[in-house]
Coordinates of C-alpha atoms and ligand atoms in Angstrom, one line a residue:
X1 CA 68.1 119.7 38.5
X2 CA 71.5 121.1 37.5
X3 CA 73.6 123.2 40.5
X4 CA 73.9 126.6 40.3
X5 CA 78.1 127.6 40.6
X6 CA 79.4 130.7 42.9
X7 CA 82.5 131.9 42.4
X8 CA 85.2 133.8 44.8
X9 CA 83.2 137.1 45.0
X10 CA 82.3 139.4 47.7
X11 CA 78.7 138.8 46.5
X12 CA 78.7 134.9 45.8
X13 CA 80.3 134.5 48.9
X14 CA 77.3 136.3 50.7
X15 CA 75.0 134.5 48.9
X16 CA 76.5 130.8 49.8
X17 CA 76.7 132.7 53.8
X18 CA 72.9 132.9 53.3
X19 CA 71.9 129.6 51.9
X20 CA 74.0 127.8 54.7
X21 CA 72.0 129.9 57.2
X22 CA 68.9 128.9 55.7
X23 CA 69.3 125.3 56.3
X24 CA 70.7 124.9 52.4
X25 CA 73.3 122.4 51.4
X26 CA 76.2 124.1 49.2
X27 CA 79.4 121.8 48.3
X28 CA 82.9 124.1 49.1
X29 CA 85.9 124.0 48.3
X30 CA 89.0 123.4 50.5
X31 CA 92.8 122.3 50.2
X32 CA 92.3 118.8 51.1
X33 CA 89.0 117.5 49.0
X34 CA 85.8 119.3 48.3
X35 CA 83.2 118.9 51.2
X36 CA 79.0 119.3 51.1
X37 CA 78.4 121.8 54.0
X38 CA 75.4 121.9 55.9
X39 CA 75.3 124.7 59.3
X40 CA 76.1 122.1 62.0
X41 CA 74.2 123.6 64.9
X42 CA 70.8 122.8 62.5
X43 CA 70.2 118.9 63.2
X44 CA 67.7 119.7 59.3
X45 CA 70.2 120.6 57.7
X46 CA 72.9 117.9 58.6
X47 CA 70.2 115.1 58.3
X48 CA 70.1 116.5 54.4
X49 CA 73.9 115.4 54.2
X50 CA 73.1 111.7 55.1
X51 CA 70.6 111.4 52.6
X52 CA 72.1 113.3 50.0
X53 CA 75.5 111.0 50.5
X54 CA 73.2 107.9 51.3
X55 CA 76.3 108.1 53.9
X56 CA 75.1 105.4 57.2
X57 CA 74.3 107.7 60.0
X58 CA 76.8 105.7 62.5
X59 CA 79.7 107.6 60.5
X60 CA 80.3 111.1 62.5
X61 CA 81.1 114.3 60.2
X62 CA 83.7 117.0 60.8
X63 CA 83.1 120.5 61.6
X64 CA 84.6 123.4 60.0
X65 CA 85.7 126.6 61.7
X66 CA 86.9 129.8 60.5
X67 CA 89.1 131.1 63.7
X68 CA 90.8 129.1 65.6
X69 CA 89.1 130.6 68.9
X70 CA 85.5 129.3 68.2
X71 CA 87.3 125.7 68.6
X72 CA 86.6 126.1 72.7
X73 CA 82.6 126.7 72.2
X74 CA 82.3 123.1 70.8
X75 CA 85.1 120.9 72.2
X76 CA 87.1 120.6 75.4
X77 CA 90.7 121.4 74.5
X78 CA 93.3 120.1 76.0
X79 CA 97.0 121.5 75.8
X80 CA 98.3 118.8 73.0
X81 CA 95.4 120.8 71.0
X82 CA 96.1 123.9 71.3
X83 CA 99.7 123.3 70.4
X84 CA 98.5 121.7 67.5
X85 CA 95.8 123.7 66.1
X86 CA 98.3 126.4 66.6
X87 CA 101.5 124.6 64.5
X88 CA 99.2 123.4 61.7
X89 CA 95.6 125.7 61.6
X90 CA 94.6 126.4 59.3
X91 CA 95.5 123.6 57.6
X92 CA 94.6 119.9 56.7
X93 CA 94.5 118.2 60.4
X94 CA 91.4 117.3 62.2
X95 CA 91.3 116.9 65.9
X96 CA 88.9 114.4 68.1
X97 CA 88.4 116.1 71.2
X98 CA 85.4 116.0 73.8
X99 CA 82.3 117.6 72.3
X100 CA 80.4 120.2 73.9
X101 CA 76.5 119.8 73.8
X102 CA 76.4 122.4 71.4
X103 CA 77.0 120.6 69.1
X104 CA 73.7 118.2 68.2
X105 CA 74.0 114.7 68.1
X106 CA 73.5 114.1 64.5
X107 CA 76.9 115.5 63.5
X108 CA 78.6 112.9 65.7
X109 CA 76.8 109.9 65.2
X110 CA 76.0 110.3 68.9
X111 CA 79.7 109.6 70.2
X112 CA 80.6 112.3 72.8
X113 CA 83.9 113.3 71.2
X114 CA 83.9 115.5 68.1
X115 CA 86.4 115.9 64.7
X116 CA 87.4 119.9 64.4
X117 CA 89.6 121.4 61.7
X118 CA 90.2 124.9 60.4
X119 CA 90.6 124.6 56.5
X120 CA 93.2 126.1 54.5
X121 CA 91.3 127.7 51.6
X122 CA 91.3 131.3 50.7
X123 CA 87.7 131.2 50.1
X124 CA 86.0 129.1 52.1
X125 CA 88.1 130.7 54.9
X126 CA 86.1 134.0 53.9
X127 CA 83.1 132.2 54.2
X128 CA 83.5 130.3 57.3
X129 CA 84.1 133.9 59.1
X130 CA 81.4 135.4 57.7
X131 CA 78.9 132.9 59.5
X132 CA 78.4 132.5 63.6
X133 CA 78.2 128.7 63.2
X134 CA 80.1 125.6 62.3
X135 CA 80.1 123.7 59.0
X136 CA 79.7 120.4 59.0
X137 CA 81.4 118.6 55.7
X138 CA 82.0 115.2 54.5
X139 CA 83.6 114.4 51.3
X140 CA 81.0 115.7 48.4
X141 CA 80.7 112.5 46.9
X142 CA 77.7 109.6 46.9
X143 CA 79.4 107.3 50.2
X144 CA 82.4 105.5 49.3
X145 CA 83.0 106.6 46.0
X146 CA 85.8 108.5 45.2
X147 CA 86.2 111.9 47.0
X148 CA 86.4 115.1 44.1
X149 CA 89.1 117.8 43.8
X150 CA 87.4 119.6 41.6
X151 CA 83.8 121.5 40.9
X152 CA 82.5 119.3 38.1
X153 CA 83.6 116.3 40.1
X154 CA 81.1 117.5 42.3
X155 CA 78.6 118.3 40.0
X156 CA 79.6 114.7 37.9
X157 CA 78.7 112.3 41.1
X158 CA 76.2 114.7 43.2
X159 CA 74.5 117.5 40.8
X160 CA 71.1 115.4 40.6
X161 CA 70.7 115.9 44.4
X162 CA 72.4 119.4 45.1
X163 CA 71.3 122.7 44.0
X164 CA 75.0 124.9 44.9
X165 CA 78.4 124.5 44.5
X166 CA 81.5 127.3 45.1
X167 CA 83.9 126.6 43.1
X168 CA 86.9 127.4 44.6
X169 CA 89.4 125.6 41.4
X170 CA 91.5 122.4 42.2
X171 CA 91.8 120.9 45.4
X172 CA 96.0 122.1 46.7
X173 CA 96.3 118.8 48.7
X174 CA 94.1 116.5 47.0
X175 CA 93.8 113.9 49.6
X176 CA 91.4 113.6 53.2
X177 CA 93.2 115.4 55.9
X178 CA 95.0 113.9 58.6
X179 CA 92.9 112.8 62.1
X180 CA 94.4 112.5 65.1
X181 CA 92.7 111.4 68.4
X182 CA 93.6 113.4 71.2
X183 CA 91.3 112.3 74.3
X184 CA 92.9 109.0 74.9
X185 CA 94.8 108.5 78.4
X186 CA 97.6 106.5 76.4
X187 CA 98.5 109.1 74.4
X188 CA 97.7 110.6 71.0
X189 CA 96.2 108.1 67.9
X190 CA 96.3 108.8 64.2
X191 CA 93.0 107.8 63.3
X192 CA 93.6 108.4 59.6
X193 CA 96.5 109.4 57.6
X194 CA 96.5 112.3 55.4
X195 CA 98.8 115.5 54.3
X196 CA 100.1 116.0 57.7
X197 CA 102.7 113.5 58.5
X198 CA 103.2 111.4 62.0
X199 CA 106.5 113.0 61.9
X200 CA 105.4 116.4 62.2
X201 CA 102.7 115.9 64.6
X202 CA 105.7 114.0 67.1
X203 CA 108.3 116.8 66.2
X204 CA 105.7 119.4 67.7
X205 CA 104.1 117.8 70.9
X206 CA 107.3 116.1 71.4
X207 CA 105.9 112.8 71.9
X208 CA 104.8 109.6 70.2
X209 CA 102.0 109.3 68.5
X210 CA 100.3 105.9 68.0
X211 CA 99.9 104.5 64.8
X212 CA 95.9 103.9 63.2
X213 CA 94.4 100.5 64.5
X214 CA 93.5 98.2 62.0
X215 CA 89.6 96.9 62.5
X216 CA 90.8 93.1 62.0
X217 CA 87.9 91.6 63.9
X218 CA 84.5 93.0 63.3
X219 CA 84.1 92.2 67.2
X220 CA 87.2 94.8 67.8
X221 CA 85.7 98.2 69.2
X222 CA 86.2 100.9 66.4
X223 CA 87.9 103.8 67.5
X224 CA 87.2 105.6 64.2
X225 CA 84.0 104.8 63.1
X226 CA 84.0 105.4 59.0
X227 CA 87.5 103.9 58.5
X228 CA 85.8 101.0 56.4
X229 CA 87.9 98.6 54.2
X230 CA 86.7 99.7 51.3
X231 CA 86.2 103.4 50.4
X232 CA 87.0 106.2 47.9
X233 CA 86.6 103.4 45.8
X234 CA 85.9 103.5 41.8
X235 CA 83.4 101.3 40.1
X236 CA 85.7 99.5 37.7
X237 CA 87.3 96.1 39.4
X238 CA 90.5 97.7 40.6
X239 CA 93.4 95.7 42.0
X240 CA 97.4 96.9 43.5
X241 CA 100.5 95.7 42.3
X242 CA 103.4 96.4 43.9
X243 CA 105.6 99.8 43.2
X244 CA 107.4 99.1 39.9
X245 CA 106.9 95.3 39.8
X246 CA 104.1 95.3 37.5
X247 CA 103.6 91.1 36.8
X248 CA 100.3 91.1 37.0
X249 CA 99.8 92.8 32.9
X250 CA 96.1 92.5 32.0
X251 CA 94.8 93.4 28.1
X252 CA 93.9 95.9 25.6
X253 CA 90.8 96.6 27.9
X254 CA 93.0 97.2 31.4
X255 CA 93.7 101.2 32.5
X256 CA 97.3 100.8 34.6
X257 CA 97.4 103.7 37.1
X258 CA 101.3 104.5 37.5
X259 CA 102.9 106.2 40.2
X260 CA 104.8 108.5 37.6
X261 CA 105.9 107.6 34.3
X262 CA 107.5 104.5 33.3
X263 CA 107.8 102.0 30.4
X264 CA 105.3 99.5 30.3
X265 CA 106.7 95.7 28.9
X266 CA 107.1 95.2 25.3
X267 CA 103.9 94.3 23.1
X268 CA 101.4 95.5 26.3
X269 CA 98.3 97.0 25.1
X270 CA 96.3 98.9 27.3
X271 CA 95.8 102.9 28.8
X272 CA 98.6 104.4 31.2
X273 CA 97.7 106.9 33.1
X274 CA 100.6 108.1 34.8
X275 CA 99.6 110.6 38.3
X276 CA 102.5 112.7 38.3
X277 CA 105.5 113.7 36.5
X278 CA 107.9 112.7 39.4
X279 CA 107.0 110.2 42.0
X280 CA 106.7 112.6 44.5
X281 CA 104.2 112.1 47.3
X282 CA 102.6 115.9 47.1
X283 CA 102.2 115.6 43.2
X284 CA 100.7 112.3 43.6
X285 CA 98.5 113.2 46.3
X286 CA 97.1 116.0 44.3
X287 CA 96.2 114.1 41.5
X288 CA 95.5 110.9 42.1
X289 CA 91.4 111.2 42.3
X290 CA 90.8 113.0 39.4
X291 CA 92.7 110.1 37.7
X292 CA 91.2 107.8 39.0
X293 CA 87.7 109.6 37.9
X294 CA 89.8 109.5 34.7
X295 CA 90.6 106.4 34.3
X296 CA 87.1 105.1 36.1
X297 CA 85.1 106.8 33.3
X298 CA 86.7 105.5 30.6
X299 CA 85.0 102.2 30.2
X300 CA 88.1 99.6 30.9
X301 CA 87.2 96.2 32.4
X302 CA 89.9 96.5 35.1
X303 CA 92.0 98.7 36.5
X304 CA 95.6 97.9 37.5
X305 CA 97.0 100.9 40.2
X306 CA 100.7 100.5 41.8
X307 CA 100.9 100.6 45.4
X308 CA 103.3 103.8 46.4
X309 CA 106.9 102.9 47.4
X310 CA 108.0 102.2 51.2
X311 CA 109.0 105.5 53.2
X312 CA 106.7 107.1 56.0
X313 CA 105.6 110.3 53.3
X314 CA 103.7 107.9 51.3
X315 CA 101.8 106.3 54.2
X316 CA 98.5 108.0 53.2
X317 CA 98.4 106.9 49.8
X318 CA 99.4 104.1 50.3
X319 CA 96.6 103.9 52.8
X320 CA 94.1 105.3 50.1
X321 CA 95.1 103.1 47.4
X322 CA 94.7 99.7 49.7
X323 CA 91.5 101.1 50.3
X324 CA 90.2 101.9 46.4
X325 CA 91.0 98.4 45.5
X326 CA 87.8 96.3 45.5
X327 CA 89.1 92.8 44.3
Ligands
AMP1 P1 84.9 112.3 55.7 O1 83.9 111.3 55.3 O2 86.1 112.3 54.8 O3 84.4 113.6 56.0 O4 85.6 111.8 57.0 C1 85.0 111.8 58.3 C2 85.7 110.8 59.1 O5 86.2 111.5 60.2 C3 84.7 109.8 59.7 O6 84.5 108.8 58.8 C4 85.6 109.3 60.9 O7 86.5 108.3 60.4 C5 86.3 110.5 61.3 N1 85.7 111.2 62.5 C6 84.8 112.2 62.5 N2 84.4 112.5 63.7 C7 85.0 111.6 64.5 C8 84.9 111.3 65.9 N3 84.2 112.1 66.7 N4 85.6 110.3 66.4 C9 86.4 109.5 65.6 N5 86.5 109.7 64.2 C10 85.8 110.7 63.7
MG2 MG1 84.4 110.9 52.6

């Protein structure tokens, strides 16, 4: 089976509207990574993106709204959310907050709390309006590979098993979007780090918010379920070297994945694929899957990547990169 592609018209917009409300599966676009969609008020159709991912039905989905006022039919809001969803919808922040039963079990992995977000894409914003659900939308990629930013990654890692994908160009942001837990009495949790900084969420709830727990005992209760070790991971051994302290130089079969670019050592053979021009955090974040797709399909037997440098902007890559390594 090869997927059928819709583009950003009127008409291939109404046709994607009609597959979703038939209980299809269509991947979409959106700023952060490209998600497979599934209406989430049909436990079907969401039971199509577990298989389809071969994703372990203990790891909850997000929901994807098109107006910021359908977020009260599916969670209880709470003032912290309504200032946020306010300062950053739509945009690449998901909130936990206490799910309403309209929303069927399945999505959440049965945990009474649900993760909302309002995407900032032109076109999938069309679509989500046009529909009187919910989409519910995981990374479009087989479980713990590496998420895609683009349509043929899509079609690349999923088009055996799905027949429709909108392609709505590159992914703007390139990286998951930030979660932050809002029903806890202590005070808001990052759950995972994304585009939107800590520093922004604090500057507009004007309060701290807790940093991510790290699951160091497997007896510790997970507060984000999903948040495993190793994840967005490509299949070539990859290990992390520090930012610009390279010592680690393999051979003429080792990809090095570079913040931006630099000299490598005299006499080193080997592929560099440099991310960005500039090591700039955005850039970086925008292009560092489809490198590593890049680099991961280029037949090396290791890959080398450089951990980003210190500084709170680079938290989530630094965060993603930890987790691609798999030696
Ligand atoms: P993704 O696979 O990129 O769509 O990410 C979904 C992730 O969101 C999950 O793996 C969880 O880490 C997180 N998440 C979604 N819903 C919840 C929830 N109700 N409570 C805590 N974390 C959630
Ligand atoms: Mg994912």
């Amino acid at each position: 089976m090869s997927p059928q592609f819709y583009r950003d018209t009127p008409s291939d917009i109404d046709k994607v509207a009609e597959l979703l409300n038939t209980g299809e599966l269509v991947a979409i676009p959106t700023e952060t990574v490209y998600g497979l969609a599934a209406n989430a008020l049909n436990p079907v159709a969401v039971s199509k993106i577990f298989s389809v991912k071969q994703r372990a039905l203990t790891n909850p989905l997000i929901i994807h709204i098109g107006k910021v006022s359908q977020v009260t039919e599916y969670c209880e809001v709470n003032d912290s959310a309504i200032k946020l969803a306010q300062a950053f919808w739509p945009g690449a922040l998901t909130l936990v907050l206490p799910k309403k039963s309209t929303i069927p079990d399945i999505v959440t992995a049965g945990l009474n709390s649900v993760g909302i977000r309002m995407p900032n894409h032109p076109v999938t914003l069309q679509l989500l309006q046009r529909l009187d659900f919910p989409v519910a939308a995981p990374s479009a990629n087989p479980s713990k590979y590496i998420s895609p930013t683009r349509a043929n990654h899509v079609a690349e890692s999923l088009g055996h098993a799905i027949g429709h994908i909108l392609d709505g160009g590159p992914c703007s942001r390139g990286i998951e979007s930030t979660i932050v837990d809002l029903r806890i009495e202590a005070g808001p949790r990052i759950l995972r780090y994304g585009p939107i900084s800590r520093q922004e969420l604090e500057a507009v709830l004007d309060m701290t918010i807790l940093e991510p727990i790290e699951a160091s005992s497997p007896l510790e209760p997970k507060t984000s379920p999903g948040q495993e070790h190793i994840h967005y991971s490509p299949h070539t051994p990859m290990k992390a070297v520090a930012y610009r302290s390279m010592d680690e130089w393999g051979d003429s079969e080792t990809g090095y994945i570079l913040i931006h670019p630099h000299e490598p050592p005299q006499g080193l053979s080997g592929t560099l694929y440099p991310i960005a021009k500039l090591p700039d955090s955005k850039d970086v974040a925008q292009n560092l899957y489809s490198i590593l797709r890049k680099a991961d399909q280029a037949g090396h037997n290791q890959l080398i990547i450089e951990l980003p440098p210190g500084g709170s902007e680079w938290d989530a890559l630094r965060d993603r990169i930890n987790r691609a390594t798999n030696t």
